[in-house]
Amino acid sequence: MSFPQFAFNNIRRNGRAYIVFFLSSVFMVMIFFAYAVFIYHPYVTELPMGDTTATGMQIASIIVYVFAFFFVMYSISAFLKSRNKEFGILTILGAEPRQIRRLVILENMLIGCLSIIAGIGGGMLLSKLFLMLTTRFIGMDDLPFYFPVKAILITIGAFLLLFFCISLFTLVFIGNKQTLELLTGTNKPKKEPKASWFFSLLGFALLTVGFVVLRSGLNGGTILIAAVTGIAGTYFFYSQLSVLIIRLLKRNRKTVWHGTRLLWISEMSYKMKDNARMLFMVTVVIAIASMSAVVILSLDQENREQFTNNDFAIQYNVFRPTEQLDMSAIDSKLEAAGLDYQQMYLEYFWSDADQSAVSVMPLSHYNRFNTILGKKTFQLDSDSALFVDSRNEKDQAQIDRNRFRNYAEGDTLTLNLEEGSLQTRVTATDVEPRFATLIYSTGVVVLSDEKFEDVTQQIKRNRLSGKVLYQIPAWGHAVPDRHSSEAMVSDQLLSSADTIRSDNASSDENYSGFLTTRYGDFERYRQGTALFTFLGIFIGLIFSISSASFLYFRLHTDLEADGRMVHSLSKMGLSFQEMKRSSTVQIAILFFLPIGVAIIETLVVVKPFLTEFGITNYTMPVLTVFGAFVLAQTFYFIIIRSRYITSLRKMMV
């Protein structure tokens, strides 16, 4: 039997141990290859969003490749640790250290080559489906299938290099151990795990610092401090604090010395200490994936809410409000589509009122706005003003920056102008949160038309702003699809935006303003979030599968030692049901504790982050992401628990 045949037979005999590692590697190769198929598609640059999507996939490919490196390295090191006894026997039979190293390299490269072949094969079968899903999900035209020679070569080269480098690197784990040390393998008795009070308290303190820093405000420094303290605190939580908690729990005999509770609590102190690094890695991986997913889904939800809360489907933002506007290009397209509409014009300027930032507009424009929306109108004399509170629950950061002041009836309001100031008395108040996003203001001062005209003479012409707004009842507020009337008319208007601008261009300027549509803004933002969502789904799947693989590798490494313990306890009367109950609790803790810690860390991080962007409603994205991870982890838990308990049962008397 040749040496390569011996290596292949080793893999076949250890198939149960290698199968999860092999399938995980195949999945990573397949995803990397699928991204490469899209990136190097000959027609991708001709599509809208094509270059952006290809760039996003390049970044995602790098993330997959870097993660694959650490995943493969950890997996191989775990396997080598569990094979010390096998290497010891080979040494007794005459194998030299260089031959054992050669054997390890051959085995790793065989698994790597098989993973590459299977991954590319699976990727080829699914490449057309992947291209179709990509274009449909992001909202682009379909791409034809092609034979991806460049993608195949890049995938083969990248992963051959990865497996070869890791094979050389992992030889360090074999070292030059003595034969007796290799033969002992995992049979050496373990000392009782000890935890340092200092490092336990340090871990708790680091987690607390990370939490407090995020509450003090977001900037580059606080994010860096929170990341460093959070990651370090998580490591000390698993390696020190969790062990200390179990040791303190074991002192309560009334609680611990009860049925199988004594068995699994005693074992968990060893498992937490031994698996600290693995649990730490799984937690960090899940936390990063969860944070990214929650942020992306929250941004997408916010985009949808902004669409449904926007009453005006078309806006023309005016640079020169004092000039006559020609909206016939917009009007004609709406009439050609058979759409009824209401048009209105808002003119305003920004100013300071008692050091509080406000917008100022004439009464006739505000009353027209209210009439279209079915609200009451107001009357003002030349010496009075109407104050409109336009805050919403998402404006706290802007309110703090602008030192917002809410005026009541009877208050005196002072407007700061370029040449002096204007004092007026507030005789009426109103609430209109739409102005927060419509003219980006948390407070609006409405003056009589005569007073507004006088005030505009005292400010520079370029400080005035205007908006032509179109309300189209037939379109409603529901988010439309790409083939709806709103989508098609919006695309037509945006494609003729240059004509609309040139129709309104003044003699000394090229353009009079710019056109935006509710659907155009929504679709542009949706495509961006859809791209990240699509890429995140596959990266999240990789992270999820890999976290389960990490746990499987550790359980497989500990299987021999656990089997000896179960064998001895079964001689003393341990039943299968008791063993099953104890093992289930231990495996459940290893599987779901990282999920629980990751959920807490995600909530701590995303709340201030999203609040900074004015997003306060993120309950549904959080439930969706956590539900998906818990469901996936439960699926892996059921399968791995079943295989693990079956293996232990065979070792019982």
XYZ file of C-alpha atoms in Angstrom:
653
model
C 0.000 0.000 0.000
C 1.439 3.352 -1.054
C 1.676 6.350 1.248
C -1.125 8.288 -0.556
C -3.362 5.205 -0.267
C -2.610 5.036 3.445
C -3.603 8.714 3.816
C -6.819 8.132 1.856
C -7.723 5.106 4.003
C -7.142 7.204 7.124
C -9.676 9.752 5.885
C -12.165 7.012 5.019
C -11.832 5.359 8.434
C -12.299 8.724 10.170
C -15.191 9.666 7.897
C -17.551 10.361 10.788
C -15.134 12.928 12.184
C -14.283 14.519 8.845
C -17.764 14.688 7.295
C -18.871 17.940 8.977
C -15.513 19.592 8.242
C -15.740 18.404 4.623
C -19.317 19.642 4.114
C -18.544 23.009 5.733
C -15.493 23.424 3.483
C -17.564 22.478 0.420
C -20.163 25.098 1.327
C -17.498 27.814 1.699
C -15.924 26.907 -1.642
C -19.354 26.899 -3.284
C -20.287 30.352 -1.953
C -16.884 31.785 -2.912
C -17.261 30.290 -6.404
C -20.834 31.619 -6.760
C -19.634 35.130 -5.919
C -16.800 34.774 -8.449
C -19.279 33.648 -11.145
C -21.168 36.920 -10.735
C -18.087 39.144 -10.327
C -16.513 37.953 -13.602
C -19.726 37.747 -15.638
C -19.042 39.477 -18.989
C -22.304 41.479 -18.911
C -22.368 42.537 -15.267
C -20.891 45.996 -15.937
C -23.717 46.791 -18.376
C -26.397 46.514 -15.667
C -27.517 49.324 -13.351
C -26.038 48.523 -9.929
C -23.852 45.927 -11.668
C -20.506 47.453 -10.688
C -21.722 48.126 -7.146
C -22.999 44.565 -6.758
C -19.755 43.115 -8.114
C -17.745 45.247 -5.669
C -19.966 44.092 -2.803
C -19.427 40.479 -3.803
C -15.664 40.998 -3.969
C -15.721 42.243 -0.373
C -17.963 39.327 0.619
C -15.576 36.886 -1.105
C -12.659 38.258 0.915
C -14.677 37.853 4.130
C -15.544 34.249 3.192
C -11.914 33.478 2.318
C -10.468 34.966 5.518
C -13.074 33.191 7.614
C -12.399 29.934 5.736
C -8.704 30.236 6.640
C -9.377 30.427 10.381
C -12.133 27.823 10.186
C -9.952 25.260 8.414
C -6.994 25.963 10.695
C -9.088 25.490 13.848
C -10.754 22.360 12.479
C -7.500 20.677 11.516
C -5.873 21.532 14.849
C -8.880 19.992 16.662
C -8.556 16.798 14.616
C -4.819 16.556 15.205
C -5.314 16.913 18.952
C -7.744 13.986 18.969
C -5.303 11.800 16.973
C -2.307 11.929 19.325
C -2.793 8.283 20.272
C -2.882 7.267 16.603
C 0.364 9.135 15.939
C 1.927 7.447 18.978
C 1.080 3.995 17.610
C 2.533 4.931 14.214
C 5.722 6.053 15.983
C 6.013 2.668 17.760
C 5.536 0.935 14.400
C 8.543 2.816 13.043
C 7.099 5.978 11.496
C 9.475 8.915 11.591
C 8.286 12.461 12.505
C 8.768 13.623 8.906
C 6.561 10.765 7.670
C 3.800 11.704 10.114
C 4.042 15.311 8.937
C 3.864 14.148 5.335
C 0.814 12.046 6.206
C -0.940 15.061 7.740
C -0.183 17.237 4.696
C -1.464 14.535 2.317
C -4.668 14.054 4.302
C -5.353 17.785 4.457
C -4.660 18.275 0.755
C -6.859 15.289 -0.175
C -9.759 16.727 1.832
C -9.029 20.158 0.379
C -9.024 18.904 -3.216
C -12.229 16.934 -2.683
C -13.831 20.016 -1.103
C -12.769 22.189 -4.042
C -14.086 19.688 -6.611
C -17.389 19.219 -4.787
C -17.760 22.954 -4.103
C -17.145 23.984 -7.713
C -19.365 21.129 -8.942
C -22.192 22.226 -6.678
C -21.569 25.841 -7.624
C -21.781 25.019 -11.341
C -25.108 23.252 -10.836
C -26.501 26.194 -8.868
C -24.767 29.062 -10.713
C -27.725 29.834 -12.991
C -30.041 29.819 -9.966
C -27.597 32.067 -8.082
C -27.426 34.565 -10.964
C -31.220 34.624 -11.197
C -31.657 35.077 -7.434
C -29.073 37.864 -7.372
C -30.682 39.892 -10.150
C -34.244 39.321 -8.908
C -33.420 40.057 -5.270
C -31.554 43.274 -6.037
C -33.929 44.301 -8.833
C -31.728 44.056 -11.936
C -32.220 42.510 -15.359
C -31.486 38.798 -15.677
C -27.971 37.680 -16.629
C -27.465 34.822 -19.111
C -25.568 31.694 -18.077
C -21.927 31.392 -19.160
C -19.097 28.937 -18.549
C -17.066 30.629 -15.770
C -13.484 29.632 -16.623
C -11.936 32.555 -14.742
C -14.082 31.935 -11.658
C -13.094 28.241 -11.653
C -9.369 28.992 -11.931
C -9.459 31.665 -9.219
C -11.417 29.404 -6.848
C -9.078 26.442 -7.406
C -5.958 28.560 -6.963
C -7.224 30.404 -3.886
C -8.347 27.321 -1.969
C -5.401 25.116 -2.992
C -3.145 27.830 -1.575
C -5.313 28.051 1.546
C -5.269 24.314 2.287
C -1.544 23.994 1.539
C -0.535 26.927 3.756
C -2.707 25.680 6.612
C -1.343 22.146 6.206
C 2.180 23.496 6.680
C 1.124 25.771 9.523
C -0.692 23.045 11.464
C 2.470 20.929 11.629
C 3.292 23.156 14.589
C 0.468 21.447 16.499
C 2.182 18.067 16.115
C 5.514 19.311 17.398
C 8.081 16.821 18.671
C 6.114 15.131 21.428
C 7.483 12.004 23.053
C 5.913 8.672 22.123
C 4.497 8.146 25.635
C 2.915 11.588 25.545
C 1.312 10.799 22.191
C 0.031 7.410 23.371
C -1.531 8.968 26.443
C -3.614 11.211 24.151
C -6.679 12.432 26.006
C -6.277 9.829 28.776
C -4.316 12.135 31.041
C -6.304 13.053 34.162
C -7.430 16.671 34.269
C -6.924 18.959 37.210
C -9.961 20.686 38.632
C -10.523 23.920 36.700
C -9.540 27.037 38.594
C -10.655 30.579 37.958
C -8.963 33.810 38.931
C -11.056 36.282 40.895
C -8.997 39.085 39.362
C -9.591 38.061 35.734
C -13.233 37.217 36.457
C -13.850 40.700 37.834
C -11.768 42.176 35.020
C -13.999 40.437 32.468
C -17.122 41.794 34.155
C -15.568 45.271 34.342
C -14.607 45.222 30.650
C -18.136 44.258 29.600
C -19.521 47.028 31.814
C -17.116 49.596 30.336
C -18.163 48.608 26.812
C -21.827 49.037 27.733
C -21.305 52.431 29.409
C -19.090 53.786 26.605
C -21.743 53.046 23.973
C -24.304 54.959 26.032
C -22.073 58.048 26.144
C -22.317 58.695 22.392
C -21.014 57.195 19.164
C -17.765 58.222 17.497
C -14.651 56.462 16.263
C -13.050 56.395 19.709
C -16.045 55.034 21.617
C -16.709 52.369 18.981
C -13.076 51.196 19.166
C -13.114 51.132 22.983
C -16.446 49.271 23.031
C -15.183 46.705 20.500
C -11.916 46.026 22.367
C -13.495 45.862 25.838
C -16.446 43.820 24.571
C -14.288 41.201 22.843
C -11.812 40.960 25.738
C -14.646 40.840 28.279
C -16.352 38.041 26.347
C -13.161 35.967 26.406
C -12.713 36.410 30.162
C -16.395 35.596 30.659
C -15.900 32.131 29.188
C -12.380 31.393 30.432
C -12.727 32.772 33.970
C -16.100 34.155 35.047
C -18.222 31.192 33.895
C -15.871 28.732 35.629
C -16.008 30.814 38.813
C -19.825 30.873 38.708
C -19.943 27.073 38.375
C -17.461 26.641 41.248
C -19.595 28.865 43.476
C -22.698 26.952 42.385
C -21.088 23.622 43.307
C -20.750 24.796 46.911
C -24.542 24.737 47.240
C -24.947 21.018 47.878
C -28.686 21.283 48.399
C -29.065 22.473 44.813
C -26.291 20.535 43.088
C -26.431 17.130 44.773
C -29.697 16.156 43.193
C -30.055 13.422 40.527
C -28.029 13.960 37.367
C -27.534 17.623 38.263
C -24.346 16.749 40.129
C -23.021 14.966 37.050
C -23.594 17.661 34.439
C -22.656 20.615 36.683
C -19.374 18.912 37.613
C -18.658 18.184 33.955
C -19.580 21.691 32.792
C -16.784 23.295 34.811
C -14.284 21.226 32.777
C -16.086 21.793 29.478
C -16.345 25.563 29.981
C -12.626 25.803 30.724
C -11.588 23.482 27.879
C -13.933 25.054 25.345
C -13.480 28.702 26.360
C -11.737 29.701 23.133
C -14.217 27.804 20.988
C -17.239 29.321 22.771
C -15.609 32.743 22.530
C -15.115 32.371 18.755
C -18.675 31.120 18.226
C -20.080 34.030 20.246
C -18.058 36.632 18.341
C -19.019 35.098 14.983
C -22.739 35.001 15.823
C -22.660 38.488 17.384
C -21.014 40.052 14.317
C -23.452 38.305 11.977
C -26.435 39.303 14.147
C -25.369 42.944 14.453
C -24.868 43.256 10.703
C -28.184 41.573 9.910
C -30.165 43.658 12.416
C -28.687 46.916 11.090
C -29.384 46.004 7.436
C -32.947 44.832 8.111
C -33.618 47.904 10.272
C -32.421 50.213 7.495
C -34.651 48.396 5.020
C -37.622 48.680 7.380
C -36.902 52.385 7.887
C -36.828 52.870 4.120
C -40.264 51.260 3.803
C -41.659 53.363 6.647
C -40.381 56.552 5.030
C -42.124 55.570 1.802
C -45.464 54.802 3.441
C -45.318 57.994 5.551
C -44.602 60.210 2.534
C -47.812 61.772 1.158
C -46.083 63.378 -1.825
C -44.984 61.029 -4.602
C -43.126 63.690 -6.611
C -41.032 66.632 -5.431
C -39.252 69.302 -7.394
C -36.707 71.117 -5.214
C -36.249 74.708 -6.343
C -32.988 76.666 -6.236
C -34.517 80.003 -7.329
C -37.990 80.206 -5.730
C -38.633 83.763 -6.941
C -38.637 82.773 -10.617
C -41.629 81.461 -12.566
C -41.663 77.652 -12.674
C -42.760 75.495 -15.606
C -44.031 72.108 -14.377
C -45.715 71.169 -17.666
C -43.316 68.268 -18.284
C -44.421 66.623 -15.033
C -48.077 67.560 -15.451
C -48.273 66.147 -18.974
C -46.835 62.772 -17.971
C -49.270 62.443 -15.068
C -52.193 63.396 -17.322
C -51.037 60.952 -20.008
C -51.075 58.196 -17.384
C -54.650 59.161 -16.455
C -53.720 60.200 -12.921
C -55.489 62.819 -10.833
C -53.130 64.917 -8.745
C -52.925 67.933 -6.483
C -49.979 70.295 -6.823
C -48.731 72.692 -4.193
C -45.744 74.940 -3.666
C -43.849 75.514 -0.410
C -41.412 78.397 -0.023
C -39.280 78.736 3.098
C -35.916 79.682 4.531
C -33.908 78.544 7.537
C -33.246 80.899 10.427
C -32.614 81.058 14.167
C -35.378 81.734 16.671
C -33.869 82.527 20.074
C -30.846 80.358 19.104
C -33.113 77.493 18.037
C -32.963 76.399 14.371
C -36.313 76.798 12.581
C -37.796 77.117 9.096
C -39.927 80.107 8.150
C -42.748 80.000 5.561
C -45.794 82.097 4.517
C -49.290 81.354 5.812
C -50.859 80.772 2.385
C -48.404 77.961 1.637
C -48.972 76.327 5.009
C -52.758 76.546 4.637
C -52.539 75.000 1.160
C -50.457 72.181 2.639
C -53.064 71.575 5.354
C -55.958 71.719 2.876
C -54.467 68.966 0.723
C -53.909 66.812 3.801
C -57.396 67.498 5.146
C -56.281 69.545 8.149
C -57.573 72.846 9.516
C -56.355 76.202 8.204
C -55.248 79.261 10.196
C -55.532 83.051 10.094
C -52.826 85.462 11.224
C -52.442 89.217 11.405
C -49.218 90.969 10.462
C -47.827 90.982 14.022
C -48.530 87.356 14.948
C -47.024 83.968 14.107
C -47.967 80.308 14.093
C -45.433 77.890 15.562
C -45.477 74.330 14.186
C -43.840 71.576 16.223
C -42.512 69.199 13.551
C -40.512 66.874 15.767
C -40.914 63.129 15.638
C -39.543 60.386 17.858
C -36.505 59.977 15.587
C -35.198 63.545 15.900
C -33.626 63.506 19.356
C -30.050 63.888 18.090
C -31.073 66.779 15.822
C -33.132 68.334 18.626
C -30.120 68.220 20.952
C -27.849 69.792 18.333
C -30.334 72.554 17.482
C -31.270 73.332 21.105
C -34.945 72.960 20.187
C -37.456 75.212 21.948
C -41.179 74.547 21.828
C -43.203 77.780 21.806
C -46.684 78.091 23.312
C -49.470 80.561 22.584
C -48.613 83.982 23.993
C -44.822 83.487 23.827
C -42.647 86.075 22.134
C -40.470 84.717 19.332
C -37.371 86.487 18.002
C -36.173 85.637 14.486
C -32.516 86.422 13.785
C -32.127 87.905 10.305
C -29.053 89.072 8.399
C -29.841 92.699 9.166
C -31.301 92.854 12.643
C -34.083 90.716 14.058
C -37.857 90.352 14.062
C -39.978 89.985 17.177
C -43.423 88.447 16.854
C -46.009 86.947 19.154
C -47.089 83.304 18.842
C -50.904 83.320 18.621
C -51.431 79.714 17.488
C -49.608 76.383 17.495
C -49.829 73.214 15.442
C -48.107 69.833 15.161
C -46.906 68.480 11.804
C -44.158 65.809 11.977
C -44.047 65.503 8.158
C -41.893 68.626 8.008
C -39.126 66.750 9.828
C -38.348 64.807 6.636
C -39.945 67.139 4.095
C -37.907 70.271 4.862
C -35.592 68.768 7.513
C -36.828 70.983 10.314
C -37.919 70.289 13.892
C -39.749 73.621 14.172
C -41.543 75.849 11.643
C -42.509 79.509 12.093
C -45.441 80.558 9.884
C -45.838 84.299 9.188
C -48.542 86.202 7.349
C -47.853 86.551 3.627
C -47.192 90.297 3.949
C -44.775 89.848 6.833
C -43.008 86.959 5.042
C -42.566 89.140 1.957
C -41.058 91.924 4.078
C -38.693 89.507 5.818
C -37.452 87.964 2.557
C -36.322 91.414 1.457
C -33.920 91.415 4.410
C -32.188 88.128 3.567
C -30.013 87.027 0.688
C -31.791 85.560 -2.294
C -29.889 82.265 -2.168
C -31.173 81.541 1.334
C -34.686 80.945 0.000
C -35.706 77.392 -0.832
C -38.785 75.962 -2.464
C -40.511 72.669 -3.175
C -43.199 71.777 -5.689
C -45.124 68.841 -4.224
C -47.452 66.418 -5.989
C -49.997 64.307 -4.137
C -51.426 61.465 -6.255
C -54.303 59.689 -4.454
C -54.388 56.687 -6.822
C -50.921 55.598 -5.747
C -51.753 55.461 -2.056
C -49.088 54.534 0.491
C -48.442 50.838 -0.166
C -44.932 49.946 -1.353
C -45.243 49.277 -5.131
C -43.453 46.674 -7.231
C -41.264 47.395 -10.252
C -44.164 47.055 -12.711
C -46.627 49.355 -10.925
C -47.924 52.640 -12.318
C -45.916 54.619 -9.768
C -42.681 52.831 -10.651
C -43.097 53.320 -14.404
C -44.140 56.980 -14.211
C -41.360 57.658 -11.711
C -38.772 56.126 -14.053
C -40.104 58.219 -16.962
C -39.929 61.419 -14.934
C -36.423 60.741 -13.650
C -35.212 59.929 -17.170
C -36.551 63.312 -18.357
C -35.282 65.238 -15.312
C -32.782 67.147 -17.469
C -35.632 68.443 -19.638
C -37.539 69.639 -16.570
C -34.441 71.399 -15.241
C -33.663 73.070 -18.580
C -37.276 74.270 -18.875
C -36.781 76.100 -15.580
C -33.173 77.204 -16.020
C -32.485 80.879 -15.505
C -30.314 82.894 -17.838
C -27.287 82.838 -15.527
C -27.607 79.249 -14.269
C -27.612 75.823 -15.860
C -30.262 74.324 -13.605
C -33.135 75.614 -11.508
C -33.424 72.633 -9.161
C -33.646 68.877 -9.053
C -36.405 66.277 -9.231
C -36.951 63.468 -6.744
C -39.683 60.858 -6.582
C -40.894 58.825 -3.657
C -40.424 55.569 -5.560
C -37.017 56.566 -6.962
C -35.618 57.329 -3.502
C -37.134 54.142 -2.107
C -35.845 51.923 -4.926
C -32.322 53.349 -4.858
C -32.081 52.752 -1.117
C -33.799 49.362 -1.408
C -31.274 48.145 -3.956
C -28.443 49.035 -1.595
C -29.980 47.256 1.391
C -31.074 44.347 -0.829
C -27.477 43.874 -1.957
C -26.193 43.756 1.608
C -29.103 41.538 2.654
C -28.409 39.091 -0.166
C -24.692 38.942 0.589
C -25.387 38.766 4.315
C -27.700 35.765 3.946
C -24.899 33.604 2.551
C -22.256 34.922 4.939
C -24.695 34.389 7.814
C -25.253 30.810 6.631
C -21.500 30.241 6.598
C -21.130 31.687 10.095
C -24.059 29.612 11.356
C -22.837 26.340 9.852
C -19.284 27.027 10.991
C -20.352 27.727 14.572
C -22.134 24.361 14.630
C -19.022 22.750 13.120
C -16.807 24.235 15.837
C -19.065 22.687 18.480
C -19.129 19.355 16.665
C -15.330 19.250 16.478
C -15.006 19.900 20.204
C -17.558 17.242 21.081
C -15.793 14.787 18.795
C -12.460 15.619 20.443
C -13.963 14.993 23.899
C -15.887 11.881 22.832
C -13.203 9.396 23.866
C -12.811 10.875 27.365
C -16.588 11.222 27.809
C -17.039 7.643 26.639
C -14.629 6.333 29.268
C -16.440 8.267 31.988
C -19.871 7.042 30.845
C -18.551 3.485 30.653
C -17.325 3.664 34.255
C -20.515 5.314 35.533
C -22.713 2.773 33.772
C -20.946 0.042 35.750
C -21.990 1.912 38.898
C -25.638 2.025 37.805
C -25.976 5.047 35.499
C -28.952 4.379 33.231
C -29.231 5.375 29.581
C -31.968 7.927 30.363
C -29.801 9.568 33.026
C -26.840 9.692 30.657
C -29.092 11.089 27.934
C -30.487 13.789 30.239
C -27.060 14.830 31.510
C -25.495 14.914 28.029
C -28.442 16.846 26.594
C -28.088 19.591 29.203
C -24.339 19.881 28.608
C -24.669 20.002 24.822
C -27.551 22.485 25.074
C -25.430 24.831 27.201
C -22.567 24.647 24.708
C -24.938 25.325 21.800
C -27.231 27.989 23.223
C -25.046 29.898 25.713
C -23.113 31.595 22.853
C -26.442 32.476 21.226
C -27.685 34.058 24.466
C -24.477 36.058 25.002
C -24.455 37.135 21.332
C -28.078 38.309 21.588
C -27.295 40.454 24.638
C -24.195 41.948 22.991
C -26.126 42.641 19.788
C -28.888 44.476 21.647
C -26.315 46.535 23.569
C -24.556 47.594 20.353
C -27.373 48.089 17.836
C -29.646 50.204 20.050
C -27.347 53.279 20.289
C -26.103 52.726 16.734
C -29.584 52.718 15.192
C -30.790 55.526 17.459
C -27.927 57.660 16.138
C -29.418 57.187 12.649
C -32.908 58.052 13.881
C -34.174 54.446 13.815
C -36.118 53.621 16.951
C -38.376 50.801 15.767
C -36.159 47.754 15.285
C -38.160 45.102 17.155
C -39.104 43.114 14.049
C -35.562 42.952 12.582
C -34.213 41.845 15.975
C -36.839 39.103 16.330
C -36.273 37.974 12.732
C -32.494 37.689 13.078
C -32.481 36.074 16.510
C -35.302 33.732 15.521
C -33.338 32.597 12.460
C -30.157 31.923 14.456
C -31.998 30.129 17.269
C -33.901 28.015 14.738
C -30.710 27.096 12.877
C -28.856 26.348 16.116
C -31.754 24.177 17.316
C -31.611 22.213 14.061
C -27.858 21.600 14.467
C -28.348 20.795 18.159
C -30.925 18.076 17.441
C -28.714 16.381 14.836
C -25.418 16.568 16.752
C -27.026 15.616 20.075
C -28.546 12.526 18.452
C -25.204 11.405 16.982
C -23.306 12.151 20.189
C -25.713 10.267 22.480
C -25.761 7.325 20.057
C -21.955 7.158 20.235
C -21.982 7.331 24.055
C -24.667 4.653 24.285
C -22.387 2.188 22.502
C -19.790 2.708 25.248
C -22.144 1.919 28.125
C -22.153 -1.486 29.811
